[in-house]
XYZ file of C-alpha atoms in Angstrom:
149
model
C 81.191 82.661 81.432
C 84.310 80.721 80.794
C 83.613 80.808 77.186
C 82.546 84.278 76.902
C 85.714 85.243 78.843
C 88.088 83.257 76.244
C 86.640 84.795 73.397
C 87.193 88.112 74.801
C 90.636 87.459 75.925
C 89.587 87.789 79.767
C 91.140 86.316 82.546
C 88.658 85.422 84.966
C 89.448 84.006 88.607
C 86.327 82.144 89.148
C 85.510 81.087 93.009
C 82.996 78.548 94.319
C 82.409 79.037 97.819
C 80.190 79.249 100.617
C 79.751 83.012 101.240
C 78.540 82.523 104.923
C 81.692 80.641 106.017
C 84.375 82.333 103.453
C 87.177 83.933 104.982
C 86.845 87.019 102.349
C 90.502 88.162 100.821
C 91.839 91.729 101.353
C 91.826 93.643 98.092
C 92.185 91.041 96.098
C 89.491 91.364 93.277
C 89.107 93.658 90.466
C 85.199 93.150 90.568
C 82.774 91.838 92.794
C 79.202 90.615 90.936
C 75.927 89.789 92.729
C 73.229 88.704 90.647
C 69.843 87.976 92.332
C 71.582 86.660 95.676
C 68.830 87.717 97.723
C 68.897 84.275 99.287
C 70.246 86.142 102.506
C 68.570 87.654 105.524
C 69.750 90.809 106.935
C 72.417 89.627 109.235
C 74.063 87.283 106.541
C 73.536 90.126 103.974
C 75.557 92.370 105.978
C 78.367 89.867 106.062
C 78.195 89.198 102.550
C 78.509 92.911 101.850
C 81.396 93.821 103.910
C 83.076 90.790 102.946
C 82.469 92.015 99.092
C 83.960 95.398 100.102
C 86.898 94.247 101.975
C 87.754 91.343 98.606
C 87.849 94.802 96.063
C 91.063 96.467 95.346
C 90.951 100.090 95.430
C 89.388 101.293 92.196
C 87.615 97.781 91.927
C 83.951 97.967 90.846
C 80.708 96.374 92.548
C 77.806 95.434 90.725
C 74.738 93.974 92.281
C 71.033 93.499 90.876
C 68.128 92.120 92.399
C 64.774 92.583 93.899
C 63.250 95.334 95.762
C 61.106 95.462 98.528
C 58.264 96.527 95.931
C 58.597 92.890 94.141
C 56.323 91.346 96.969
C 53.169 92.814 95.277
C 54.130 91.534 91.946
C 54.663 87.567 92.624
C 56.533 86.923 89.810
C 59.862 85.588 91.878
C 62.259 86.430 94.619
C 62.297 85.879 97.950
C 58.855 85.705 99.573
C 60.169 88.042 102.568
C 60.971 91.501 102.478
C 63.916 91.455 104.806
C 65.517 89.675 101.905
C 65.129 92.492 99.295
C 66.842 95.563 98.756
C 66.030 99.533 98.542
C 68.084 102.299 97.831
C 68.970 103.091 101.705
C 70.287 99.396 102.283
C 72.329 99.654 99.251
C 73.838 102.993 99.898
C 74.626 101.727 103.558
C 76.584 98.850 102.298
C 78.546 100.824 100.071
C 79.697 103.823 102.527
C 83.235 105.198 101.478
C 82.584 103.925 97.721
C 81.505 106.135 95.147
C 78.384 105.120 93.639
C 78.516 105.358 90.051
C 74.631 104.007 89.696
C 71.885 103.505 91.883
C 68.470 102.908 89.948
C 65.236 101.415 91.118
C 62.835 100.428 88.260
C 60.144 98.158 87.053
C 60.915 95.520 83.756
C 59.317 92.636 82.180
C 62.020 89.918 82.708
C 62.039 86.129 81.264
C 64.475 84.165 83.048
C 62.809 80.850 83.501
C 59.544 79.787 85.990
C 61.431 81.320 88.842
C 61.758 84.832 87.732
C 58.825 86.080 84.972
C 57.112 88.844 84.558
C 56.919 92.517 85.866
C 59.736 93.036 88.678
C 60.519 95.756 90.978
C 64.199 95.544 90.425
C 67.493 97.544 91.942
C 70.788 98.143 90.076
C 73.949 99.571 91.943
C 77.450 100.193 90.399
C 80.163 101.469 93.200
C 83.663 101.883 93.080
C 85.844 101.601 95.905
C 87.799 104.870 96.331
C 91.314 104.879 96.070
C 91.625 107.177 98.520
C 89.198 105.888 100.934
C 90.535 102.439 101.274
C 90.524 103.002 105.236
C 86.955 104.186 104.848
C 85.942 101.269 103.232
C 87.469 98.737 105.673
C 85.811 100.298 108.412
C 82.700 100.011 106.753
C 83.078 96.780 106.323
C 83.317 96.357 110.155
C 80.793 98.278 110.929
C 78.560 96.139 108.346
C 78.773 93.001 110.191
C 78.832 94.801 113.703
C 82.577 93.955 114.467
C 81.263 90.263 114.448
C 82.205 87.502 112.010
């Protein structure tokens, strides 16, 4: 990732953090990207998604890629529990106050090592934090974690 960013002349602020305990900054990032981050059960997922929303600047973009609930039937990777898998409703609720640019559920063959190989039930979300709805996004973040940290 560093080499690609350098070749493209892009400055990237990489952070290695424990998302379960990190104090997410407010309005700090242009983009937040989550790819196959389905180690988190529903409670941690709500806190993580609230943090993602909080950390984005107005106009910032959230990119998520993961497995849908139907993945359990394929058995080709991902978490073994349905609670850790996504569906469109879960993702829509996670980004209330954002403009959804793409929300797509689809099946595809993937080959990403022994843990992710074969027909897969996938879902993609691209959502942009609205400039006019910064307050709404903050309310969403609060609502997603039930007012708890």
